[in-house]
Amino acid sequence: MNNSEIYTELDRELLIQKVQMQMSEKRFRHVLGVEEAAIALAGKYGASIEKASIAALVHDYAKERPDEEFQQTIRKEGFDLDLLHWGNEIWHGLVGANLVQRELGIDDEEILQAMRVHTTGAAEMSLLDKIIYVADYIEPGRNFPGVEQARELAIVDLDAAVAYETKHTLAYLVEKEVPIYPKTLETYNKWVAKK
Ligand code: GDP
Ligand code: FE
Ligand code: FE
């Protein structure tokens, strides 16, 4: 898809087909839910509906790729080799954006960046980054304690929703005693601790 072209219904259908081929039906339904939520937030906060739609549709494009493919991409495409110590959770957005660019021809930096940071957030986030980060958390298919509050926050104060999600995701990860990716901590320090 060329940046300068208008994103038509046909483009959307083709992109949806390509995304659907990459994942389970359950994950595909999640992706469509994220698109719905992202479009609503883009309308509410004045972001590009088109970019929100595309970023949402591709955000988990690489999630079912084998580890070896991410490891190879990290080595060949000049990523920080420290990434090799992490796993699919961290790779599928950050490294996956590289696959989206190569395989789907999506070159729009705003879309790629929103995909890169959708899991961990970042200290600095664009409006589109925030929309995808939050939409991923509140999409209609999500069902966990606190999701209703996140949905309510998202429609009144997007930054508050970013902070809420960041805090609760970190608490969840700490509870599971899994390693925290440094970027996740940077997001917490900026958006929750306001450091
Ligand atoms: P999904 O792809 O729609 O399931 O959602 P995300 O991309 O937001 O998250 C993918 C997974 O990464 C989830 O299980 C998160 O809990 C997890 N995750 C987010 N941040 C971190 C982190 O800093 N460390 C680890 N180990 N996992 C994380
Ligand atoms: Fe994801
Ligand atoms: Fe997702």
PDB file of C-alpha atoms and ligand atoms in Angstrom:
ATOM      1  CA  MET A   1       0.000   0.000   0.000  1.00  0.00           C
ATOM      2  CA  ASN A   2       1.473   3.293  -1.106  1.00  0.00           C
ATOM      3  CA  ASN A   3       1.441   6.165   1.376  1.00  0.00           C
ATOM      4  CA  SER A   4       0.291   8.714  -1.118  1.00  0.00           C
ATOM      5  CA  GLU A   5      -2.750   6.713  -2.129  1.00  0.00           C
ATOM      6  CA  ILE A   6      -6.090   6.936  -0.444  1.00  0.00           C
ATOM      7  CA  TYR A   7      -6.954   3.894   1.636  1.00  0.00           C
ATOM      8  CA  THR A   8     -10.053   2.474  -0.020  1.00  0.00           C
ATOM      9  CA  GLU A   9     -12.543  -0.188   1.072  1.00  0.00           C
ATOM     10  CA  LEU A  10     -10.800  -2.515  -1.384  1.00  0.00           C
ATOM     11  CA  ASP A  11      -7.386  -1.865   0.186  1.00  0.00           C
ATOM     12  CA  ARG A  12      -8.933  -2.607   3.545  1.00  0.00           C
ATOM     13  CA  GLU A  13     -10.411  -5.892   2.318  1.00  0.00           C
ATOM     14  CA  LEU A  14      -7.065  -6.976   0.825  1.00  0.00           C
ATOM     15  CA  LEU A  15      -5.158  -5.995   3.944  1.00  0.00           C
ATOM     16  CA  ILE A  16      -7.676  -7.848   6.092  1.00  0.00           C
ATOM     17  CA  GLN A  17      -7.194 -10.985   3.981  1.00  0.00           C
ATOM     18  CA  LYS A  18      -3.417 -10.806   4.359  1.00  0.00           C
ATOM     19  CA  VAL A  19      -3.669 -10.269   8.105  1.00  0.00           C
ATOM     20  CA  GLN A  20      -6.216 -13.055   8.527  1.00  0.00           C
ATOM     21  CA  MET A  21      -3.871 -15.516   6.788  1.00  0.00           C
ATOM     22  CA  GLN A  22      -1.242 -14.866   9.450  1.00  0.00           C
ATOM     23  CA  MET A  23      -3.213 -15.844  12.517  1.00  0.00           C
ATOM     24  CA  SER A  24      -5.776 -17.919  14.347  1.00  0.00           C
ATOM     25  CA  GLU A  25      -9.427 -16.989  14.116  1.00  0.00           C
ATOM     26  CA  LYS A  26      -9.383 -15.888  17.746  1.00  0.00           C
ATOM     27  CA  ARG A  27      -6.484 -13.497  17.225  1.00  0.00           C
ATOM     28  CA  PHE A  28      -8.061 -12.210  14.022  1.00  0.00           C
ATOM     29  CA  ARG A  29     -11.237 -11.357  15.922  1.00  0.00           C
ATOM     30  CA  HIS A  30      -9.069  -9.495  18.439  1.00  0.00           C
ATOM     31  CA  VAL A  31      -7.473  -7.532  15.590  1.00  0.00           C
ATOM     32  CA  LEU A  32     -10.883  -6.509  14.216  1.00  0.00           C
ATOM     33  CA  GLY A  33     -11.876  -5.469  17.744  1.00  0.00           C
ATOM     34  CA  VAL A  34      -8.750  -3.331  18.037  1.00  0.00           C
ATOM     35  CA  GLU A  35      -9.580  -1.730  14.692  1.00  0.00           C
ATOM     36  CA  GLU A  36     -13.094  -0.897  15.881  1.00  0.00           C
ATOM     37  CA  ALA A  37     -11.783   0.633  19.113  1.00  0.00           C
ATOM     38  CA  ALA A  38      -8.965   2.478  17.331  1.00  0.00           C
ATOM     39  CA  ILE A  39     -11.338   4.021  14.776  1.00  0.00           C
ATOM     40  CA  ALA A  40     -13.622   5.192  17.589  1.00  0.00           C
ATOM     41  CA  LEU A  41     -10.692   6.759  19.465  1.00  0.00           C
ATOM     42  CA  ALA A  42      -9.325   8.353  16.277  1.00  0.00           C
ATOM     43  CA  GLY A  43     -12.720   9.943  15.664  1.00  0.00           C
ATOM     44  CA  LYS A  44     -12.942  11.142  19.249  1.00  0.00           C
ATOM     45  CA  TYR A  45      -9.409  12.587  19.438  1.00  0.00           C
ATOM     46  CA  GLY A  46      -8.984  13.798  15.857  1.00  0.00           C
ATOM     47  CA  ALA A  47      -6.433  11.334  14.498  1.00  0.00           C
ATOM     48  CA  SER A  48      -6.457   9.890  10.986  1.00  0.00           C
ATOM     49  CA  ILE A  49      -9.149   7.177  10.833  1.00  0.00           C
ATOM     50  CA  GLU A  50      -7.275   5.587   7.955  1.00  0.00           C
ATOM     51  CA  LYS A  51      -3.989   5.309   9.826  1.00  0.00           C
ATOM     52  CA  ALA A  52      -5.738   4.087  12.965  1.00  0.00           C
ATOM     53  CA  SER A  53      -7.443   1.374  10.919  1.00  0.00           C
ATOM     54  CA  ILE A  54      -4.239   0.226   9.190  1.00  0.00           C
ATOM     55  CA  ALA A  55      -2.131   0.316  12.360  1.00  0.00           C
ATOM     56  CA  ALA A  56      -4.760  -1.679  14.247  1.00  0.00           C
ATOM     57  CA  LEU A  57      -5.091  -4.266  11.470  1.00  0.00           C
ATOM     58  CA  VAL A  58      -1.328  -4.889  11.354  1.00  0.00           C
ATOM     59  CA  HIS A  59      -0.410  -4.479  15.045  1.00  0.00           C
ATOM     60  CA  ASP A  60      -0.283  -8.238  15.810  1.00  0.00           C
ATOM     61  CA  TYR A  61       0.584  -9.314  12.234  1.00  0.00           C
ATOM     62  CA  ALA A  62       3.776 -11.092  13.357  1.00  0.00           C
ATOM     63  CA  LYS A  63       2.540 -12.576  16.619  1.00  0.00           C
ATOM     64  CA  GLU A  64       2.405 -16.169  15.368  1.00  0.00           C
ATOM     65  CA  ARG A  65       5.786 -16.176  13.628  1.00  0.00           C
ATOM     66  CA  PRO A  66       8.367 -18.633  14.945  1.00  0.00           C
ATOM     67  CA  ASP A  67      11.081 -17.340  17.286  1.00  0.00           C
ATOM     68  CA  GLU A  68      13.763 -18.223  14.724  1.00  0.00           C
ATOM     69  CA  GLU A  69      12.341 -15.758  12.250  1.00  0.00           C
ATOM     70  CA  PHE A  70      12.474 -12.922  14.773  1.00  0.00           C
ATOM     71  CA  GLN A  71      16.007 -13.903  15.800  1.00  0.00           C
ATOM     72  CA  GLN A  72      17.102 -13.873  12.176  1.00  0.00           C
ATOM     73  CA  THR A  73      15.444 -10.501  11.562  1.00  0.00           C
ATOM     74  CA  ILE A  74      17.106  -9.027  14.666  1.00  0.00           C
ATOM     75  CA  ARG A  75      20.512 -10.189  13.433  1.00  0.00           C
ATOM     76  CA  LYS A  76      20.085  -9.198   9.797  1.00  0.00           C
ATOM     77  CA  GLU A  77      18.218  -5.922  10.090  1.00  0.00           C
ATOM     78  CA  GLY A  78      20.455  -4.130  12.545  1.00  0.00           C
ATOM     79  CA  PHE A  79      18.344  -4.392  15.689  1.00  0.00           C
ATOM     80  CA  ASP A  80      19.992  -4.087  19.110  1.00  0.00           C
ATOM     81  CA  LEU A  81      21.288  -7.621  19.739  1.00  0.00           C
ATOM     82  CA  ASP A  82      20.148  -7.394  23.363  1.00  0.00           C
ATOM     83  CA  LEU A  83      16.695  -8.074  21.923  1.00  0.00           C
ATOM     84  CA  LEU A  84      17.793 -11.687  21.447  1.00  0.00           C
ATOM     85  CA  HIS A  85      17.433 -12.081  25.218  1.00  0.00           C
ATOM     86  CA  TRP A  86      13.711 -11.293  25.003  1.00  0.00           C
ATOM     87  CA  GLY A  87      10.848 -13.176  23.410  1.00  0.00           C
ATOM     88  CA  ASN A  88       7.736 -13.050  21.278  1.00  0.00           C
ATOM     89  CA  GLU A  89       5.920 -10.655  23.625  1.00  0.00           C
ATOM     90  CA  ILE A  90       8.538  -7.990  22.975  1.00  0.00           C
ATOM     91  CA  TRP A  91       9.440  -8.974  19.405  1.00  0.00           C
ATOM     92  CA  HIS A  92       6.053  -9.185  17.712  1.00  0.00           C
ATOM     93  CA  GLY A  93       5.495  -5.426  17.636  1.00  0.00           C
ATOM     94  CA  LEU A  94       9.004  -3.984  17.623  1.00  0.00           C
ATOM     95  CA  VAL A  95      10.580  -6.462  15.222  1.00  0.00           C
ATOM     96  CA  GLY A  96       7.273  -7.374  13.585  1.00  0.00           C
ATOM     97  CA  ALA A  97       7.010  -3.849  12.163  1.00  0.00           C
ATOM     98  CA  ASN A  98       9.986  -4.738   9.987  1.00  0.00           C
ATOM     99  CA  LEU A  99       8.046  -7.699   8.559  1.00  0.00           C
ATOM    100  CA  VAL A 100       4.995  -5.528   7.935  1.00  0.00           C
ATOM    101  CA  GLN A 101       7.135  -3.062   6.045  1.00  0.00           C
ATOM    102  CA  ARG A 102       8.823  -5.750   3.956  1.00  0.00           C
ATOM    103  CA  GLU A 103       5.856  -8.045   3.355  1.00  0.00           C
ATOM    104  CA  LEU A 104       2.940  -5.629   3.147  1.00  0.00           C
ATOM    105  CA  GLY A 105       4.856  -2.645   1.789  1.00  0.00           C
ATOM    106  CA  ILE A 106       3.558  -0.349   4.495  1.00  0.00           C
ATOM    107  CA  ASP A 107       6.137   2.425   4.804  1.00  0.00           C
ATOM    108  CA  ASP A 108       4.229   4.990   6.808  1.00  0.00           C
ATOM    109  CA  GLU A 109       6.458   5.759   9.806  1.00  0.00           C
ATOM    110  CA  GLU A 110       3.556   6.774  12.051  1.00  0.00           C
ATOM    111  CA  ILE A 111       1.825   3.450  11.452  1.00  0.00           C
ATOM    112  CA  LEU A 112       5.043   1.446  11.875  1.00  0.00           C
ATOM    113  CA  GLN A 113       5.928   3.302  15.068  1.00  0.00           C
ATOM    114  CA  ALA A 114       2.471   2.707  16.576  1.00  0.00           C
ATOM    115  CA  MET A 115       2.974  -0.992  15.874  1.00  0.00           C
ATOM    116  CA  ARG A 116       6.492  -0.960  17.361  1.00  0.00           C
ATOM    117  CA  VAL A 117       5.385   0.492  20.692  1.00  0.00           C
ATOM    118  CA  HIS A 118       1.962  -1.139  21.009  1.00  0.00           C
ATOM    119  CA  THR A 119       3.059  -3.658  23.667  1.00  0.00           C
ATOM    120  CA  THR A 120       5.379  -1.636  25.903  1.00  0.00           C
ATOM    121  CA  GLY A 121       4.269   1.906  25.260  1.00  0.00           C
ATOM    122  CA  ALA A 122       7.013   4.544  25.334  1.00  0.00           C
ATOM    123  CA  ALA A 123       7.929   7.662  27.278  1.00  0.00           C
ATOM    124  CA  GLU A 124       7.104   9.713  24.187  1.00  0.00           C
ATOM    125  CA  MET A 125       4.006   8.625  22.315  1.00  0.00           C
ATOM    126  CA  SER A 126       2.228  10.224  19.370  1.00  0.00           C
ATOM    127  CA  LEU A 127      -1.562  10.416  19.311  1.00  0.00           C
ATOM    128  CA  LEU A 128      -1.644   7.370  17.020  1.00  0.00           C
ATOM    129  CA  ASP A 129       0.731   5.452  19.342  1.00  0.00           C
ATOM    130  CA  LYS A 130      -1.597   6.119  22.281  1.00  0.00           C
ATOM    131  CA  ILE A 131      -4.675   5.139  20.291  1.00  0.00           C
ATOM    132  CA  ILE A 132      -3.259   1.760  19.274  1.00  0.00           C
ATOM    133  CA  TYR A 133      -1.799   1.090  22.731  1.00  0.00           C
ATOM    134  CA  VAL A 134      -5.147   1.789  24.402  1.00  0.00           C
ATOM    135  CA  ALA A 135      -7.338   0.203  21.694  1.00  0.00           C
ATOM    136  CA  ASP A 136      -5.376  -3.043  22.105  1.00  0.00           C
ATOM    137  CA  TYR A 137      -6.287  -3.008  25.797  1.00  0.00           C
ATOM    138  CA  ILE A 138      -9.967  -2.033  25.623  1.00  0.00           C
ATOM    139  CA  GLU A 139     -11.176  -3.677  22.387  1.00  0.00           C
ATOM    140  CA  PRO A 140     -14.664  -5.186  22.758  1.00  0.00           C
ATOM    141  CA  GLY A 141     -13.348  -8.761  23.053  1.00  0.00           C
ATOM    142  CA  ARG A 142     -11.192  -7.989  26.111  1.00  0.00           C
ATOM    143  CA  ASN A 143     -12.617  -9.193  29.368  1.00  0.00           C
ATOM    144  CA  PHE A 144     -10.551  -8.733  32.530  1.00  0.00           C
ATOM    145  CA  PRO A 145     -11.105  -6.969  35.850  1.00  0.00           C
ATOM    146  CA  GLY A 146     -10.636  -3.267  35.221  1.00  0.00           C
ATOM    147  CA  VAL A 147     -11.363  -3.242  31.511  1.00  0.00           C
ATOM    148  CA  GLU A 148     -14.603  -1.269  32.035  1.00  0.00           C
ATOM    149  CA  GLN A 149     -12.726   1.452  33.882  1.00  0.00           C
ATOM    150  CA  ALA A 150     -10.106   1.546  31.131  1.00  0.00           C
ATOM    151  CA  ARG A 151     -12.890   1.938  28.525  1.00  0.00           C
ATOM    152  CA  GLU A 152     -14.498   4.763  30.493  1.00  0.00           C
ATOM    153  CA  LEU A 153     -11.166   6.560  30.892  1.00  0.00           C
ATOM    154  CA  ALA A 154     -10.346   6.135  27.211  1.00  0.00           C
ATOM    155  CA  ILE A 155     -13.360   8.155  26.090  1.00  0.00           C
ATOM    156  CA  VAL A 156     -12.755  11.049  28.476  1.00  0.00           C
ATOM    157  CA  ASP A 157      -8.958  11.267  28.811  1.00  0.00           C
ATOM    158  CA  LEU A 158      -6.665   9.275  26.517  1.00  0.00           C
ATOM    159  CA  ASP A 159      -3.527  10.063  28.556  1.00  0.00           C
ATOM    160  CA  ALA A 160      -5.244   8.823  31.716  1.00  0.00           C
ATOM    161  CA  ALA A 161      -6.097   5.605  29.868  1.00  0.00           C
ATOM    162  CA  VAL A 162      -2.445   5.209  28.834  1.00  0.00           C
ATOM    163  CA  ALA A 163      -1.420   5.631  32.485  1.00  0.00           C
ATOM    164  CA  TYR A 164      -4.080   3.218  33.726  1.00  0.00           C
ATOM    165  CA  GLU A 165      -3.095   0.522  31.249  1.00  0.00           C
ATOM    166  CA  THR A 166       0.619   0.985  31.970  1.00  0.00           C
ATOM    167  CA  LYS A 167       0.145   0.695  35.704  1.00  0.00           C
ATOM    168  CA  HIS A 168      -2.090  -2.358  35.535  1.00  0.00           C
ATOM    169  CA  THR A 169       0.032  -4.157  32.942  1.00  0.00           C
ATOM    170  CA  LEU A 170       3.164  -3.630  35.033  1.00  0.00           C
ATOM    171  CA  ALA A 171       1.386  -4.837  38.189  1.00  0.00           C
ATOM    172  CA  TYR A 172       0.237  -7.929  36.260  1.00  0.00           C
ATOM    173  CA  LEU A 173       3.768  -8.653  35.015  1.00  0.00           C
ATOM    174  CA  VAL A 174       5.233  -8.192  38.501  1.00  0.00           C
ATOM    175  CA  GLU A 175       2.607 -10.553  39.897  1.00  0.00           C
ATOM    176  CA  LYS A 176       3.679 -13.154  37.304  1.00  0.00           C
ATOM    177  CA  GLU A 177       7.353 -12.530  38.187  1.00  0.00           C
ATOM    178  CA  VAL A 178       8.338 -12.214  34.514  1.00  0.00           C
ATOM    179  CA  PRO A 179      11.180  -9.960  33.304  1.00  0.00           C
ATOM    180  CA  ILE A 180      10.177  -6.349  32.693  1.00  0.00           C
ATOM    181  CA  TYR A 181      11.444  -4.899  29.437  1.00  0.00           C
ATOM    182  CA  PRO A 182      13.236  -1.574  30.134  1.00  0.00           C
ATOM    183  CA  LYS A 183      10.926   0.300  27.776  1.00  0.00           C
ATOM    184  CA  THR A 184       7.940  -0.832  29.847  1.00  0.00           C
ATOM    185  CA  LEU A 185       9.591   0.764  32.886  1.00  0.00           C
ATOM    186  CA  GLU A 186      10.314   3.948  30.952  1.00  0.00           C
ATOM    187  CA  THR A 187       6.629   4.102  30.066  1.00  0.00           C
ATOM    188  CA  TYR A 188       5.680   3.591  33.698  1.00  0.00           C
ATOM    189  CA  ASN A 189       8.107   6.284  34.917  1.00  0.00           C
ATOM    190  CA  LYS A 190       6.795   8.826  32.467  1.00  0.00           C
ATOM    191  CA  TRP A 191       3.060   8.122  32.467  1.00  0.00           C
ATOM    192  CA  VAL A 192       2.371   6.794  35.968  1.00  0.00           C
ATOM    193  CA  ALA A 193       5.162   8.055  38.265  1.00  0.00           C
ATOM    194  CA  LYS A 194       5.374  11.229  36.136  1.00  0.00           C
ATOM    195  CA  LYS A 195       9.131  11.303  36.549  1.00  0.00           C
TER     196      LYS A 195
HETATM  197  P1  GDP B   1      -1.521  -8.811  22.519  1.00  0.00           P
HETATM  198  O1  GDP B   1      -0.406  -8.980  21.517  1.00  0.00           O
HETATM  199  O2  GDP B   1      -2.790  -8.324  21.923  1.00  0.00           O
HETATM  200  O3  GDP B   1      -1.729 -10.047  23.361  1.00  0.00           O
HETATM  201  O4  GDP B   1      -1.067  -7.650  23.554  1.00  0.00           O
HETATM  202  P2  GDP B   1       0.336  -6.939  23.796  1.00  0.00           P
HETATM  203  O5  GDP B   1       1.111  -6.855  22.535  1.00  0.00           O
HETATM  204  O6  GDP B   1       0.032  -5.649  24.487  1.00  0.00           O
HETATM  205  O7  GDP B   1       1.085  -7.836  24.855  1.00  0.00           O
HETATM  206  C1  GDP B   1       1.657  -9.068  24.534  1.00  0.00           C
HETATM  207  C2  GDP B   1       2.162  -9.711  25.801  1.00  0.00           C
HETATM  208  O8  GDP B   1       3.340  -9.058  26.262  1.00  0.00           O
HETATM  209  C3  GDP B   1       1.171  -9.660  26.966  1.00  0.00           C
HETATM  210  O9  GDP B   1       1.102 -10.938  27.540  1.00  0.00           O
HETATM  211  C4  GDP B   1       1.799  -8.649  27.914  1.00  0.00           C
HETATM  212  O10 GDP B   1       1.441  -8.902  29.237  1.00  0.00           O
HETATM  213  C5  GDP B   1       3.273  -8.896  27.651  1.00  0.00           C
HETATM  214  N1  GDP B   1       4.181  -7.810  28.053  1.00  0.00           N
HETATM  215  C6  GDP B   1       4.000  -6.474  27.984  1.00  0.00           C
HETATM  216  N2  GDP B   1       5.063  -5.811  28.479  1.00  0.00           N
HETATM  217  C7  GDP B   1       5.957  -6.756  28.875  1.00  0.00           C
HETATM  218  C8  GDP B   1       7.250  -6.717  29.500  1.00  0.00           C
HETATM  219  O11 GDP B   1       7.818  -5.673  29.806  1.00  0.00           O
HETATM  220  N3  GDP B   1       7.838  -7.922  29.799  1.00  0.00           N
HETATM  221  C9  GDP B   1       7.252  -9.117  29.484  1.00  0.00           C
HETATM  222  N4  GDP B   1       7.897 -10.234  29.816  1.00  0.00           N
HETATM  223  N5  GDP B   1       6.044  -9.196  28.898  1.00  0.00           N
HETATM  224  C10 GDP B   1       5.402  -8.035  28.596  1.00  0.00           C
HETATM  225 FE    FE B   2       0.434  -7.336  20.533  1.00  0.00          FE
HETATM  226 FE    FE B   3      -3.107  -7.042  20.227  1.00  0.00          FE
END
